[in-house]
Amino acid sequence: MLHVTKSVTVLRPREDVYRFWRDLENLPGFMQHLESVKTTGDARSHWVAKAPAGATVEWDAQITEDRTNELISWRSLEGSDIQNHGSVRFSDAPGDRGTEVHVELQYDAPAGNVGATVAKLFGEEPAQQVRDDLRRFKQVIETGEVVRSEGSLEGAGQGLFKQRPAQAAAVETRR
């Protein structure tokens, strides 16, 4: 199993951060690899994610522990394309500076180690994905949107890289 742990501090009260994350259908708004999350019951949900080479994977998950404003833990259900489990912890940041969000995730990559290697070749390394997801989460929870620009890899082209190579500055000549 692959194991990823990442964290981020956001400038919002813990109650707001927990409430936003607990509405699982919000997650595809900042988790770029997720196509959809649908709540199917009180503690169950159905997930669809992008995989390398344009494929998708799906799984059903169940929340196994839910402590309001503190912790959400889950596990995938039997028969899922990807077996996974993990947790998201919410705690007050030191100095009254918002909320620390700690994500811990373990999952079996499709096709095992070969699948994990292929994912890395496609730029989809799990630790980097989680780091990027948390950066986008911070933007969404603090500003209400993911900030994109022509110069970012996510760019205004929504995944189409519009970056240009650096060019020398134009030199102005005066006569």
PDB file of C-alpha atoms in Angstrom:
ATOM      1  CA  MET A   1       0.000   0.000   0.000  1.00  0.00           C
ATOM      2  CA  LEU A   2       1.125   3.539  -0.738  1.00  0.00           C
ATOM      3  CA  HIS A   3       1.124   5.823   2.299  1.00  0.00           C
ATOM      4  CA  VAL A   4       0.841   9.623   2.058  1.00  0.00           C
ATOM      5  CA  THR A   5       0.705  12.205   4.852  1.00  0.00           C
ATOM      6  CA  LYS A   6       0.470  15.934   4.171  1.00  0.00           C
ATOM      7  CA  SER A   7      -0.821  18.976   6.020  1.00  0.00           C
ATOM      8  CA  VAL A   8      -1.712  22.611   5.451  1.00  0.00           C
ATOM      9  CA  THR A   9      -2.697  25.546   7.644  1.00  0.00           C
ATOM     10  CA  VAL A  10      -5.688  27.586   6.511  1.00  0.00           C
ATOM     11  CA  LEU A  11      -6.839  30.935   7.815  1.00  0.00           C
ATOM     12  CA  ARG A  12     -10.366  29.850   8.717  1.00  0.00           C
ATOM     13  CA  PRO A  13     -12.047  28.616  11.913  1.00  0.00           C
ATOM     14  CA  ARG A  14     -11.929  24.867  12.460  1.00  0.00           C
ATOM     15  CA  GLU A  15     -15.734  24.570  12.375  1.00  0.00           C
ATOM     16  CA  ASP A  16     -15.896  26.119   8.878  1.00  0.00           C
ATOM     17  CA  VAL A  17     -13.052  23.967   7.566  1.00  0.00           C
ATOM     18  CA  TYR A  18     -14.543  20.743   8.948  1.00  0.00           C
ATOM     19  CA  ARG A  19     -18.039  21.575   7.641  1.00  0.00           C
ATOM     20  CA  PHE A  20     -16.722  22.292   4.133  1.00  0.00           C
ATOM     21  CA  TRP A  21     -14.669  19.067   3.994  1.00  0.00           C
ATOM     22  CA  ARG A  22     -17.444  16.966   5.550  1.00  0.00           C
ATOM     23  CA  ASP A  23     -19.694  17.835   2.582  1.00  0.00           C
ATOM     24  CA  LEU A  24     -17.848  15.293   0.436  1.00  0.00           C
ATOM     25  CA  GLU A  25     -19.435  16.595  -2.756  1.00  0.00           C
ATOM     26  CA  ASN A  26     -17.236  19.727  -2.327  1.00  0.00           C
ATOM     27  CA  LEU A  27     -14.030  17.701  -2.767  1.00  0.00           C
ATOM     28  CA  PRO A  28     -13.911  17.569  -6.607  1.00  0.00           C
ATOM     29  CA  GLY A  29     -13.883  21.375  -6.554  1.00  0.00           C
ATOM     30  CA  PHE A  30     -10.253  21.350  -5.398  1.00  0.00           C
ATOM     31  CA  MET A  31      -9.089  17.749  -5.871  1.00  0.00           C
ATOM     32  CA  GLN A  32      -8.151  17.858  -9.528  1.00  0.00           C
ATOM     33  CA  HIS A  33      -8.039  14.074  -9.987  1.00  0.00           C
ATOM     34  CA  LEU A  34     -11.636  13.630  -8.760  1.00  0.00           C
ATOM     35  CA  GLU A  35     -14.438  13.716 -11.301  1.00  0.00           C
ATOM     36  CA  SER A  36     -17.238  13.292  -8.768  1.00  0.00           C
ATOM     37  CA  VAL A  37     -18.237  12.290  -5.251  1.00  0.00           C
ATOM     38  CA  LYS A  38     -21.865  11.452  -4.556  1.00  0.00           C
ATOM     39  CA  THR A  39     -23.272  10.850  -1.102  1.00  0.00           C
ATOM     40  CA  THR A  40     -25.225   7.581  -1.240  1.00  0.00           C
ATOM     41  CA  GLY A  41     -26.227   7.218   2.393  1.00  0.00           C
ATOM     42  CA  ASP A  42     -25.620   8.579   5.847  1.00  0.00           C
ATOM     43  CA  ALA A  43     -21.954   7.567   5.947  1.00  0.00           C
ATOM     44  CA  ARG A  44     -21.455   6.195   2.413  1.00  0.00           C
ATOM     45  CA  SER A  45     -20.349   7.765  -0.838  1.00  0.00           C
ATOM     46  CA  HIS A  46     -19.433   6.862  -4.426  1.00  0.00           C
ATOM     47  CA  TRP A  47     -16.198   8.261  -5.896  1.00  0.00           C
ATOM     48  CA  VAL A  48     -15.012   8.574  -9.511  1.00  0.00           C
ATOM     49  CA  ALA A  49     -11.401   9.585 -10.154  1.00  0.00           C
ATOM     50  CA  LYS A  50      -9.209  10.151 -13.179  1.00  0.00           C
ATOM     51  CA  ALA A  51      -6.471   7.595 -13.773  1.00  0.00           C
ATOM     52  CA  PRO A  52      -3.457   7.672 -16.107  1.00  0.00           C
ATOM     53  CA  ALA A  53      -4.020   7.497 -19.877  1.00  0.00           C
ATOM     54  CA  GLY A  54      -7.566   8.905 -19.687  1.00  0.00           C
ATOM     55  CA  ALA A  55      -9.009   6.009 -17.675  1.00  0.00           C
ATOM     56  CA  THR A  56     -11.212   6.349 -14.586  1.00  0.00           C
ATOM     57  CA  VAL A  57     -11.473   4.351 -11.382  1.00  0.00           C
ATOM     58  CA  GLU A  58     -14.457   4.126  -9.041  1.00  0.00           C
ATOM     59  CA  TRP A  59     -15.030   3.075  -5.471  1.00  0.00           C
ATOM     60  CA  ASP A  60     -17.550   3.205  -2.696  1.00  0.00           C
ATOM     61  CA  ALA A  61     -16.413   4.429   0.697  1.00  0.00           C
ATOM     62  CA  GLN A  62     -17.781   4.494   4.209  1.00  0.00           C
ATOM     63  CA  ILE A  63     -16.948   6.990   6.923  1.00  0.00           C
ATOM     64  CA  THR A  64     -15.714   4.918   9.836  1.00  0.00           C
ATOM     65  CA  GLU A  65     -15.264   7.732  12.355  1.00  0.00           C
ATOM     66  CA  ASP A  66     -16.684  11.241  12.385  1.00  0.00           C
ATOM     67  CA  ARG A  67     -15.869  13.542  15.296  1.00  0.00           C
ATOM     68  CA  THR A  68     -17.378  16.950  14.589  1.00  0.00           C
ATOM     69  CA  ASN A  69     -14.703  19.620  13.977  1.00  0.00           C
ATOM     70  CA  GLU A  70     -11.908  17.113  14.728  1.00  0.00           C
ATOM     71  CA  LEU A  71     -11.683  14.027  12.508  1.00  0.00           C
ATOM     72  CA  ILE A  72     -13.135  12.229   9.499  1.00  0.00           C
ATOM     73  CA  SER A  73     -11.876   8.676   8.820  1.00  0.00           C
ATOM     74  CA  TRP A  74     -12.952   6.429   5.954  1.00  0.00           C
ATOM     75  CA  ARG A  75     -12.309   3.172   4.157  1.00  0.00           C
ATOM     76  CA  SER A  76     -13.265   1.912   0.729  1.00  0.00           C
ATOM     77  CA  LEU A  77     -15.747  -0.928   0.527  1.00  0.00           C
ATOM     78  CA  GLU A  78     -15.134  -4.384  -0.867  1.00  0.00           C
ATOM     79  CA  GLY A  79     -15.289  -4.550  -4.650  1.00  0.00           C
ATOM     80  CA  SER A  80     -13.840  -1.066  -5.186  1.00  0.00           C
ATOM     81  CA  ASP A  81     -11.361  -0.433  -8.031  1.00  0.00           C
ATOM     82  CA  ILE A  82      -8.954   1.055  -5.464  1.00  0.00           C
ATOM     83  CA  GLN A  83      -8.725  -0.172  -1.893  1.00  0.00           C
ATOM     84  CA  ASN A  84      -8.003   2.807   0.360  1.00  0.00           C
ATOM     85  CA  HIS A  85      -8.432   4.206   3.827  1.00  0.00           C
ATOM     86  CA  GLY A  86      -7.386   7.329   5.604  1.00  0.00           C
ATOM     87  CA  SER A  87      -8.289  10.297   7.739  1.00  0.00           C
ATOM     88  CA  VAL A  88      -8.436  14.070   7.821  1.00  0.00           C
ATOM     89  CA  ARG A  89      -7.733  15.727  11.184  1.00  0.00           C
ATOM     90  CA  PHE A  90      -8.609  19.323  12.030  1.00  0.00           C
ATOM     91  CA  SER A  91      -6.887  21.193  14.873  1.00  0.00           C
ATOM     92  CA  ASP A  92      -6.433  24.794  15.918  1.00  0.00           C
ATOM     93  CA  ALA A  93      -3.230  26.302  14.555  1.00  0.00           C
ATOM     94  CA  PRO A  94      -0.845  27.816  17.118  1.00  0.00           C
ATOM     95  CA  GLY A  95      -1.244  31.504  17.875  1.00  0.00           C
ATOM     96  CA  ASP A  96      -4.916  31.534  16.866  1.00  0.00           C
ATOM     97  CA  ARG A  97      -3.870  31.443  13.190  1.00  0.00           C
ATOM     98  CA  GLY A  98      -6.607  29.288  11.711  1.00  0.00           C
ATOM     99  CA  THR A  99      -6.815  25.536  11.332  1.00  0.00           C
ATOM    100  CA  GLU A 100      -4.275  22.827  10.651  1.00  0.00           C
ATOM    101  CA  VAL A 101      -5.577  20.160   8.250  1.00  0.00           C
ATOM    102  CA  HIS A 102      -3.711  16.828   8.370  1.00  0.00           C
ATOM    103  CA  VAL A 103      -4.425  14.242   5.649  1.00  0.00           C
ATOM    104  CA  GLU A 104      -3.289  10.638   5.920  1.00  0.00           C
ATOM    105  CA  LEU A 105      -4.063   8.280   3.051  1.00  0.00           C
ATOM    106  CA  GLN A 106      -3.184   4.680   2.274  1.00  0.00           C
ATOM    107  CA  TYR A 107      -4.186   2.929  -0.917  1.00  0.00           C
ATOM    108  CA  ASP A 108      -3.317   0.146  -3.321  1.00  0.00           C
ATOM    109  CA  ALA A 109      -2.413   1.571  -6.707  1.00  0.00           C
ATOM    110  CA  PRO A 110      -4.203  -0.114  -9.604  1.00  0.00           C
ATOM    111  CA  ALA A 111      -1.791  -2.707 -11.053  1.00  0.00           C
ATOM    112  CA  GLY A 112       0.358  -2.506  -7.886  1.00  0.00           C
ATOM    113  CA  ASN A 113       3.924  -1.190  -8.156  1.00  0.00           C
ATOM    114  CA  VAL A 114       3.748  -1.138 -11.960  1.00  0.00           C
ATOM    115  CA  GLY A 115       0.666   1.090 -11.754  1.00  0.00           C
ATOM    116  CA  ALA A 116       2.388   3.392  -9.253  1.00  0.00           C
ATOM    117  CA  THR A 117       5.388   3.718 -11.578  1.00  0.00           C
ATOM    118  CA  VAL A 118       3.153   4.450 -14.576  1.00  0.00           C
ATOM    119  CA  ALA A 119       1.275   7.086 -12.516  1.00  0.00           C
ATOM    120  CA  LYS A 120       4.583   8.804 -11.689  1.00  0.00           C
ATOM    121  CA  LEU A 121       5.526   8.817 -15.377  1.00  0.00           C
ATOM    122  CA  PHE A 122       2.239  10.598 -16.115  1.00  0.00           C
ATOM    123  CA  GLY A 123       3.012  13.191 -13.427  1.00  0.00           C
ATOM    124  CA  GLU A 124       0.469  11.782 -11.011  1.00  0.00           C
ATOM    125  CA  GLU A 125       2.663  10.911  -8.045  1.00  0.00           C
ATOM    126  CA  PRO A 126       0.352  10.527  -4.993  1.00  0.00           C
ATOM    127  CA  ALA A 127       2.254  12.739  -2.528  1.00  0.00           C
ATOM    128  CA  GLN A 128       2.408  15.564  -5.081  1.00  0.00           C
ATOM    129  CA  GLN A 129      -1.310  15.159  -5.851  1.00  0.00           C
ATOM    130  CA  VAL A 130      -2.219  15.483  -2.163  1.00  0.00           C
ATOM    131  CA  ARG A 131       0.133  18.473  -1.731  1.00  0.00           C
ATOM    132  CA  ASP A 132      -1.454  20.193  -4.748  1.00  0.00           C
ATOM    133  CA  ASP A 133      -4.974  19.321  -3.547  1.00  0.00           C
ATOM    134  CA  LEU A 134      -4.262  20.880  -0.146  1.00  0.00           C
ATOM    135  CA  ARG A 135      -2.851  24.018  -1.777  1.00  0.00           C
ATOM    136  CA  ARG A 136      -6.035  24.352  -3.842  1.00  0.00           C
ATOM    137  CA  PHE A 137      -8.157  23.607  -0.740  1.00  0.00           C
ATOM    138  CA  LYS A 138      -6.426  26.461   1.074  1.00  0.00           C
ATOM    139  CA  GLN A 139      -7.280  28.792  -1.812  1.00  0.00           C
ATOM    140  CA  VAL A 140     -10.927  27.670  -1.930  1.00  0.00           C
ATOM    141  CA  ILE A 141     -11.546  27.858   1.822  1.00  0.00           C
ATOM    142  CA  GLU A 142      -9.778  31.219   2.191  1.00  0.00           C
ATOM    143  CA  THR A 143     -10.874  33.004  -0.990  1.00  0.00           C
ATOM    144  CA  GLY A 144     -13.792  31.004  -2.367  1.00  0.00           C
ATOM    145  CA  GLU A 145     -12.014  29.921  -5.548  1.00  0.00           C
ATOM    146  CA  VAL A 146      -8.922  28.255  -6.952  1.00  0.00           C
ATOM    147  CA  VAL A 147      -6.652  30.984  -8.263  1.00  0.00           C
ATOM    148  CA  ARG A 148      -5.460  30.238 -11.795  1.00  0.00           C
ATOM    149  CA  SER A 149      -3.282  32.242 -14.137  1.00  0.00           C
ATOM    150  CA  GLU A 150      -1.730  31.846 -17.567  1.00  0.00           C
ATOM    151  CA  GLY A 151       1.613  31.304 -15.820  1.00  0.00           C
ATOM    152  CA  SER A 152       0.549  28.430 -13.552  1.00  0.00           C
ATOM    153  CA  LEU A 153       0.697  24.812 -14.654  1.00  0.00           C
ATOM    154  CA  GLU A 154      -3.057  24.551 -14.096  1.00  0.00           C
ATOM    155  CA  GLY A 155      -3.380  27.757 -16.119  1.00  0.00           C
ATOM    156  CA  ALA A 156      -6.434  29.463 -17.400  1.00  0.00           C
ATOM    157  CA  GLY A 157      -6.717  26.679 -19.974  1.00  0.00           C
ATOM    158  CA  GLN A 158      -8.004  24.275 -17.304  1.00  0.00           C
ATOM    159  CA  GLY A 159      -5.274  21.705 -17.603  1.00  0.00           C
ATOM    160  CA  LEU A 160      -3.955  22.757 -21.013  1.00  0.00           C
ATOM    161  CA  PHE A 161      -0.520  24.173 -20.390  1.00  0.00           C
ATOM    162  CA  LYS A 162      -0.387  27.594 -22.027  1.00  0.00           C
ATOM    163  CA  GLN A 163       3.046  28.460 -20.728  1.00  0.00           C
ATOM    164  CA  ARG A 164       5.640  29.827 -23.109  1.00  0.00           C
ATOM    165  CA  PRO A 165       9.390  29.535 -22.745  1.00  0.00           C
ATOM    166  CA  ALA A 166      11.137  32.443 -21.096  1.00  0.00           C
ATOM    167  CA  GLN A 167      12.285  35.150 -23.464  1.00  0.00           C
ATOM    168  CA  ALA A 168      14.996  37.730 -23.073  1.00  0.00           C
ATOM    169  CA  ALA A 169      13.760  41.161 -22.065  1.00  0.00           C
ATOM    170  CA  ALA A 170      13.454  43.602 -24.909  1.00  0.00           C
ATOM    171  CA  VAL A 171      16.234  46.155 -24.848  1.00  0.00           C
ATOM    172  CA  GLU A 172      15.132  49.657 -25.628  1.00  0.00           C
ATOM    173  CA  THR A 173      17.559  51.730 -27.653  1.00  0.00           C
ATOM    174  CA  ARG A 174      17.397  55.495 -27.673  1.00  0.00           C
ATOM    175  CA  ARG A 175      18.718  57.672 -30.476  1.00  0.00           C
TER     176      ARG A 175
END
